[in-house]
RNA sequence: GCGAGAGUGGCGGAAUGGCAGACGCACUAGACUUAGGAUCUAGCGGGCAACCGUGGGGGUUCGAAUCCCCCCUCUCGCACCA
């Protein structure tokens, strides 16, 4: 393989060899410590994009590095194959989603192999495999039996034209992302996973994930949204019962001058019955309900409400206050009822102004007296409780605790905690997904499919038109069934599960993908889990990563897993940007990895995506940057072949020889580079600086080689340096490194070579360069023996002629020394 | 609005309290060459200089890109959460 660097030839050569030797197949029978590395699996949408190249290059560096460090590494790959895009593509092209997915998988698998990623392909699976989703159906049934899966009527985004529920992400500006029809709302029966049952644990364990980026943890904490407050009961006037509100500001209770309900609240209509407001309330509820939730949030919707005709009593003031309906009150949060405190809540303030309700100041800020009549906006901050009966004069923060204690004593309410997190709606009125294994019987209700009858196979013989309901609902041989309980006629659920369900447990399946009697082979799953390092895009910071955490806990409680958290360490890589925007087809700024590989090879593509930016930052695409990466590999290639003969013949041990100073420095740099690259990979995944330091070593080496290769000891050292470069580069550019390694006379493949250790002895410096500052400005540099004492260094510094110019005739107030680095001479004023 | 992150040469970025700009790109000059968009060599923040330079202003420190306070700009997430 001499002569020109031809990536195509060498890359395929090594890829074939690795495949033949099964170099990356993981086994559980190993004395080495295990290391499970996982990158988020791709959606097989056609071909890989630069985001994949980046994601999987990052992962592959870690995988190969960890193997060299003596770990038993599991590094699997699979396909997130169910979901809307496949179904839509199938409708557009008139081919079955299964076929489309299979073609894409075949193509993308080939592309990933062409990149030289070190996956254990023996563990590959797709989530649309019956052998995979059958276990998901089992989980569903177990969750149903535990009350973790339940069905309820709920309000969803609904597209009339597509006849399906749309997730919030699929609603763009109030319109369907597919057909641009205005999205409406609909109440339908849907299955939910009770993720809220784990809200507290999910929140608590955020504190026990030190290997996760703070940013992601913050997003998860915010998403869960725990609030401390109180539930307070307001007895009705003229009727039985009480209205329960949730508030975090019970210290403002004396300022509550009205109450407001969400229009979805069960009492909304009831409260107006028999009052003069009855008709108007009915109209109002109908009208507000029609505005879909996405729109209700995004638009700056004006506060609007309507009096129900009923009153309740503020238990603290004993005052009769009106009950309103309000368009800004959410049924999903708290109790769906809010106490209106206009002086201390901006929404209530606007509402009160509009409907002429009293604004009563009950929190006074320091050094000011607010007046409800003259306020222009609500006062939200802390202060001192005012006009608040026995609580008057208390700081508002302390007041909250006192009010709760009082509430509980009087039996008017209790301390309460509310979460923003809502249960996970998983029903999709779509074909391409895991069928929900439930039957409906007129006399027995919702009945799970008996476990021994699983899987409920997704039928293939369907016609996809994109019109009307799911094809499953039009397939009697699918939905017609017998009730397992009473034997009577039953109807199968024709919805499928959200695809996020599949990705919530796939990482566990890789441990034993061949297990066909259970979802997991316990010994193997216990051996491999948790994932030691997970790598993926920041866009999954909440959804996927939260669902996967939830699922792990649920599977633990059902006895399948032993662990509580699936991913010990998380690395979220940034996006690939070109011309100031994320690469996307719609923006027309994509770079096709195929083109890159064809033109420069896999190693260059990998090297560029790793060198251009640290992993967690966005990567700015640059054609010249790719050229630069390619040039470096070419230089290295040429260097090796230019000097190969000389190098092969230099046999002396560079560590044994007494070297001249400049070669000693080179040796030091070799070991410094080993340390730097190791620290950069190990400690912080800064591959860009790791690569930079290897480049520096190469530069130093080529400088020495130019002048001194003739000498025997220099030759040995250059060879040692070059081999170090090749080994250090292996995780980044495995093909090139392997090829050079072989050409340097090594029989054993690099995938079996151990990572080099640096020698502390070699790092020892005999002389140190000390920077001399005067009043914090660099004025000179001195070279001193490494073991020089402070006093000696100070004398040398003061004696330096350049320094002398600045201190002559001045008072020296003090001299500060930083060992081994710097002296700062501080002059008197 | 709330929360998080970021702001350093012409560009990507390096330096996490101690020589700002490592490494790479672009650029300039030279060498080799029929040729060079290949390769090699040298230079490359601004300023003639003293000096000035890490979004702006203040502070802590012998010393600040780095720590603290205020402000500005950008990116991302959440967004009527009571």
CSV table of C-alpha atoms in Angstrom, one decimal, chain A residues 171-430:
chain,number,residue,atom,x,y,z
A,171,UNK,CA,-48.9,21.1,15.4
A,172,UNK,CA,-47.3,24.0,13.7
A,173,UNK,CA,-48.9,27.3,14.4
A,174,UNK,CA,-52.3,25.7,15.0
A,175,UNK,CA,-52.2,23.8,11.7
A,176,UNK,CA,-51.5,20.2,10.9
A,177,UNK,CA,-47.9,19.7,9.8
A,178,UNK,CA,-48.9,17.3,7.1
A,179,UNK,CA,-52.0,18.7,5.4
A,180,UNK,CA,-52.1,22.2,6.9
A,181,UNK,CA,-55.6,21.8,8.0
A,182,UNK,CA,-56.4,23.8,11.1
A,183,UNK,CA,-56.1,21.6,14.1
A,184,UNK,CA,-59.0,21.2,16.4
A,185,UNK,CA,-59.5,19.5,19.7
A,186,UNK,CA,-61.3,16.3,20.4
A,187,UNK,CA,-62.1,14.3,23.4
A,188,UNK,CA,-61.1,10.7,22.9
A,189,UNK,CA,-60.3,7.7,24.9
A,190,UNK,CA,-56.6,7.2,25.1
A,191,UNK,CA,-54.1,5.0,27.0
A,192,UNK,CA,-51.8,6.6,29.4
A,193,UNK,CA,-48.7,5.5,31.3
A,194,UNK,CA,-48.8,6.8,34.8
A,195,UNK,CA,-45.4,8.5,34.7
A,196,UNK,CA,-46.6,10.9,37.4
A,197,UNK,CA,-46.5,8.0,39.9
A,198,UNK,CA,-42.7,8.3,39.5
A,199,UNK,CA,-42.5,12.1,39.5
A,200,UNK,CA,-40.9,12.3,42.9
A,201,UNK,CA,-38.3,9.6,42.2
A,202,UNK,CA,-37.5,11.0,38.8
A,203,UNK,CA,-36.9,14.4,40.4
A,204,UNK,CA,-35.0,13.1,43.4
A,205,UNK,CA,-32.6,11.0,41.3
A,206,UNK,CA,-31.7,14.0,39.1
A,207,UNK,CA,-29.4,14.7,42.1
A,208,UNK,CA,-27.8,11.3,41.8
A,209,UNK,CA,-26.7,11.6,38.1
A,210,UNK,CA,-23.4,13.4,38.4
A,211,UNK,CA,-22.5,12.1,34.9
A,212,UNK,CA,-25.2,14.0,33.2
A,213,UNK,CA,-24.9,17.5,31.9
A,214,UNK,CA,-26.4,20.1,34.3
A,215,UNK,CA,-28.3,21.5,31.4
A,216,UNK,CA,-30.2,18.3,30.8
A,217,UNK,CA,-30.9,17.8,34.5
A,218,UNK,CA,-32.3,21.3,34.8
A,219,UNK,CA,-34.6,20.8,31.9
A,220,UNK,CA,-35.8,17.6,33.4
A,221,UNK,CA,-36.4,19.2,36.8
A,222,UNK,CA,-38.3,22.0,35.2
A,223,UNK,CA,-40.3,19.6,33.1
A,224,UNK,CA,-41.3,17.7,36.3
A,225,UNK,CA,-42.0,21.1,37.9
A,226,UNK,CA,-42.5,20.4,41.6
A,227,UNK,CA,-44.3,23.1,43.5
A,228,UNK,CA,-44.9,23.3,47.2
A,229,UNK,CA,-48.2,24.8,48.3
A,230,UNK,CA,-51.5,24.1,49.9
A,231,UNK,CA,-54.9,22.9,49.0
A,232,UNK,CA,-57.6,25.1,50.5
A,233,UNK,CA,-61.3,24.4,50.6
A,234,UNK,CA,-63.8,27.1,49.9
A,235,UNK,CA,-67.3,26.1,51.0
A,236,UNK,CA,-70.1,26.9,48.5
A,237,UNK,CA,-72.9,29.3,49.4
A,238,UNK,CA,-76.4,28.0,48.9
A,239,UNK,CA,-75.3,24.4,48.2
A,240,UNK,CA,-73.5,21.5,49.6
A,241,UNK,CA,-69.8,20.9,49.1
A,242,UNK,CA,-66.6,22.8,48.7
A,243,UNK,CA,-64.3,24.1,46.0
A,244,UNK,CA,-60.7,22.9,46.4
A,245,UNK,CA,-58.0,25.2,45.1
A,246,UNK,CA,-54.3,24.7,44.8
A,247,UNK,CA,-52.0,27.6,45.5
A,248,UNK,CA,-48.3,28.1,46.2
A,249,UNK,CA,-49.1,31.5,47.7
A,250,UNK,CA,-51.3,30.7,50.6
A,251,UNK,CA,-49.8,33.7,52.3
A,252,UNK,CA,-52.0,35.8,50.0
A,253,UNK,CA,-55.2,34.1,51.1
A,254,UNK,CA,-56.7,37.2,52.6
A,255,UNK,CA,-56.5,38.8,49.2
A,256,UNK,CA,-58.5,36.1,47.5
A,257,UNK,CA,-61.6,38.0,46.2
A,258,UNK,CA,-62.8,35.5,43.7
A,259,UNK,CA,-62.3,31.9,42.5
A,260,UNK,CA,-62.0,30.7,38.9
A,261,UNK,CA,-62.4,27.3,37.3
A,262,UNK,CA,-61.1,25.7,34.1
A,263,UNK,CA,-63.8,25.3,31.5
A,264,UNK,CA,-63.1,21.6,31.5
A,265,UNK,CA,-63.8,21.4,35.3
A,266,UNK,CA,-66.6,18.9,36.1
A,267,UNK,CA,-68.4,21.6,38.1
A,268,UNK,CA,-68.2,24.2,35.4
A,269,UNK,CA,-71.7,23.6,34.1
A,270,UNK,CA,-73.2,22.3,37.3
A,271,UNK,CA,-72.5,25.5,39.2
A,272,UNK,CA,-74.6,27.6,36.9
A,273,UNK,CA,-77.6,25.3,36.9
A,274,UNK,CA,-80.6,27.1,38.0
A,275,UNK,CA,-79.0,30.5,37.9
A,276,UNK,CA,-79.5,33.2,35.3
A,277,UNK,CA,-76.1,32.5,34.0
A,278,UNK,CA,-76.8,28.9,32.9
A,279,UNK,CA,-77.1,29.6,29.1
A,280,UNK,CA,-74.2,31.9,28.9
A,281,UNK,CA,-72.0,29.5,30.8
A,282,UNK,CA,-72.9,26.7,28.4
A,283,UNK,CA,-71.9,28.9,25.4
A,284,UNK,CA,-68.7,30.0,27.0
A,285,UNK,CA,-67.6,26.5,27.9
A,286,UNK,CA,-68.3,25.3,24.3
A,287,UNK,CA,-66.5,28.2,22.8
A,288,UNK,CA,-63.3,28.1,24.9
A,289,UNK,CA,-63.0,24.3,24.6
A,290,UNK,CA,-62.9,24.6,20.9
A,291,UNK,CA,-59.7,26.6,21.0
A,292,UNK,CA,-57.0,24.0,20.9
A,293,UNK,CA,-54.5,23.9,23.7
A,294,UNK,CA,-51.5,24.7,21.6
A,295,UNK,CA,-53.2,28.0,20.5
A,296,UNK,CA,-54.4,28.8,24.0
A,297,UNK,CA,-50.8,28.8,25.1
A,298,UNK,CA,-48.8,30.4,22.3
A,299,UNK,CA,-51.1,33.3,21.4
A,300,UNK,CA,-51.2,36.2,23.9
A,301,UNK,CA,-54.8,35.3,24.5
A,302,UNK,CA,-56.7,38.0,26.4
A,303,UNK,CA,-57.9,37.0,29.8
A,304,UNK,CA,-61.5,36.2,29.6
A,305,UNK,CA,-64.0,34.8,32.0
A,306,UNK,CA,-67.6,34.5,33.0
A,307,UNK,CA,-69.5,34.5,36.3
A,308,UNK,CA,-71.0,31.1,37.0
A,309,UNK,CA,-73.8,32.5,39.1
A,310,UNK,CA,-72.5,30.8,42.3
A,311,UNK,CA,-70.5,31.9,45.3
A,312,UNK,CA,-68.2,30.4,47.8
A,313,UNK,CA,-66.7,31.5,51.1
A,314,UNK,CA,-63.1,32.4,51.7
A,315,UNK,CA,-62.6,30.5,55.0
A,316,UNK,CA,-60.1,33.1,56.3
A,317,UNK,CA,-62.1,36.3,55.6
A,318,UNK,CA,-65.5,34.6,55.8
A,319,UNK,CA,-66.3,36.7,52.8
A,320,UNK,CA,-68.7,35.6,50.0
A,321,UNK,CA,-66.7,35.6,46.8
A,322,UNK,CA,-68.0,34.9,43.2
A,323,UNK,CA,-67.0,31.8,41.3
A,324,UNK,CA,-65.9,32.5,37.7
A,325,UNK,CA,-64.8,30.4,34.7
A,326,UNK,CA,-61.6,31.6,33.2
A,327,UNK,CA,-59.9,30.8,29.9
A,328,UNK,CA,-56.4,30.8,31.5
A,329,UNK,CA,-57.1,28.2,34.1
A,330,UNK,CA,-55.7,24.7,33.3
A,331,UNK,CA,-57.6,21.6,34.2
A,332,UNK,CA,-54.4,19.5,34.1
A,333,UNK,CA,-52.6,21.4,36.8
A,334,UNK,CA,-53.3,21.5,40.5
A,335,UNK,CA,-57.1,21.1,41.1
A,336,UNK,CA,-58.3,23.0,38.0
A,337,UNK,CA,-59.4,25.7,40.3
A,338,UNK,CA,-57.6,28.9,41.3
A,339,UNK,CA,-58.2,31.4,44.0
A,340,UNK,CA,-58.1,34.9,42.5
A,341,UNK,CA,-55.7,37.2,44.3
A,342,UNK,CA,-55.6,40.3,42.0
A,343,UNK,CA,-53.0,42.3,44.0
A,344,UNK,CA,-50.4,39.5,43.9
A,345,UNK,CA,-50.9,37.6,40.6
A,346,UNK,CA,-50.7,39.3,37.2
A,347,UNK,CA,-53.3,37.2,35.6
A,348,UNK,CA,-55.8,37.7,38.4
A,349,UNK,CA,-54.9,41.4,38.3
A,350,UNK,CA,-55.9,41.7,34.7
A,351,UNK,CA,-58.9,39.6,35.2
A,352,UNK,CA,-60.1,41.7,38.2
A,353,UNK,CA,-59.6,45.0,36.3
A,354,UNK,CA,-61.7,43.7,33.4
A,355,UNK,CA,-64.5,42.4,35.5
A,356,UNK,CA,-64.5,45.0,38.3
A,357,UNK,CA,-63.4,42.7,41.1
A,358,UNK,CA,-61.9,44.0,44.3
A,359,UNK,CA,-58.1,44.3,44.4
A,360,UNK,CA,-56.9,43.9,48.0
A,361,UNK,CA,-53.3,44.3,48.9
A,362,UNK,CA,-52.2,41.7,51.5
A,363,UNK,CA,-48.4,41.7,51.0
A,364,UNK,CA,-46.6,45.0,51.5
A,365,UNK,CA,-43.1,45.4,50.1
A,366,UNK,CA,-40.3,46.9,52.2
A,367,UNK,CA,-40.6,50.7,52.6
A,368,UNK,CA,-43.6,51.2,50.3
A,369,UNK,CA,-47.3,51.1,50.8
A,370,UNK,CA,-49.2,49.6,47.9
A,371,UNK,CA,-52.8,50.7,47.2
A,372,UNK,CA,-55.0,48.3,45.2
A,373,UNK,CA,-56.8,51.2,43.5
A,374,UNK,CA,-53.7,52.7,42.1
A,375,UNK,CA,-51.6,49.6,41.2
A,376,UNK,CA,-50.8,49.2,37.5
A,377,UNK,CA,-49.6,45.6,37.9
A,378,UNK,CA,-49.6,42.9,40.5
A,379,UNK,CA,-47.0,42.8,43.2
A,380,UNK,CA,-45.4,39.3,43.0
A,381,UNK,CA,-42.4,39.5,45.3
A,382,UNK,CA,-42.1,38.7,49.0
A,383,UNK,CA,-43.0,41.2,51.6
A,384,UNK,CA,-44.9,41.6,54.9
A,385,UNK,CA,-48.4,40.2,55.3
A,386,UNK,CA,-51.0,43.0,55.7
A,387,UNK,CA,-54.7,43.0,56.4
A,388,UNK,CA,-54.3,39.3,57.1
A,389,UNK,CA,-56.0,38.9,60.5
A,390,UNK,CA,-53.7,37.1,63.0
A,391,UNK,CA,-50.9,36.8,60.3
A,392,UNK,CA,-50.6,40.5,59.8
A,393,UNK,CA,-47.0,41.6,60.1
A,394,UNK,CA,-45.4,38.2,59.3
A,395,UNK,CA,-42.9,38.0,56.5
A,396,UNK,CA,-44.6,36.4,53.6
A,397,UNK,CA,-42.2,33.5,53.4
A,398,UNK,CA,-42.7,32.5,57.0
A,399,UNK,CA,-46.4,33.2,56.6
A,400,UNK,CA,-46.8,30.4,54.1
A,401,UNK,CA,-45.8,27.8,56.7
A,402,UNK,CA,-48.0,29.4,59.4
A,403,UNK,CA,-51.0,29.5,57.1
A,404,UNK,CA,-50.6,25.8,56.3
A,405,UNK,CA,-50.4,24.9,59.9
A,406,UNK,CA,-53.6,26.9,60.6
A,407,UNK,CA,-55.4,25.4,57.7
A,408,UNK,CA,-54.7,21.9,58.9
A,409,UNK,CA,-55.6,22.7,62.4
A,410,UNK,CA,-59.0,24.1,61.3
A,411,UNK,CA,-59.5,21.3,58.8
A,412,UNK,CA,-59.8,23.8,55.9
A,413,UNK,CA,-57.2,22.2,53.8
A,414,UNK,CA,-53.7,20.8,53.9
A,415,UNK,CA,-50.2,21.1,52.7
A,416,UNK,CA,-49.9,20.0,49.1
A,417,UNK,CA,-47.4,19.4,46.3
A,418,UNK,CA,-48.1,19.8,42.7
A,419,UNK,CA,-46.2,18.6,39.6
A,420,UNK,CA,-46.2,20.0,36.1
A,421,UNK,CA,-45.5,16.5,34.7
A,422,UNK,CA,-48.5,14.9,33.2
A,423,UNK,CA,-49.2,11.3,32.4
A,424,UNK,CA,-47.9,10.1,29.1
A,425,UNK,CA,-50.5,9.6,26.4
A,426,UNK,CA,-49.4,6.7,24.2
A,427,UNK,CA,-52.3,5.9,21.9
A,428,UNK,CA,-51.8,6.7,18.3
A,429,UNK,CA,-54.5,6.3,15.7
A,430,UNK,CA,-51.9,5.0,13.3
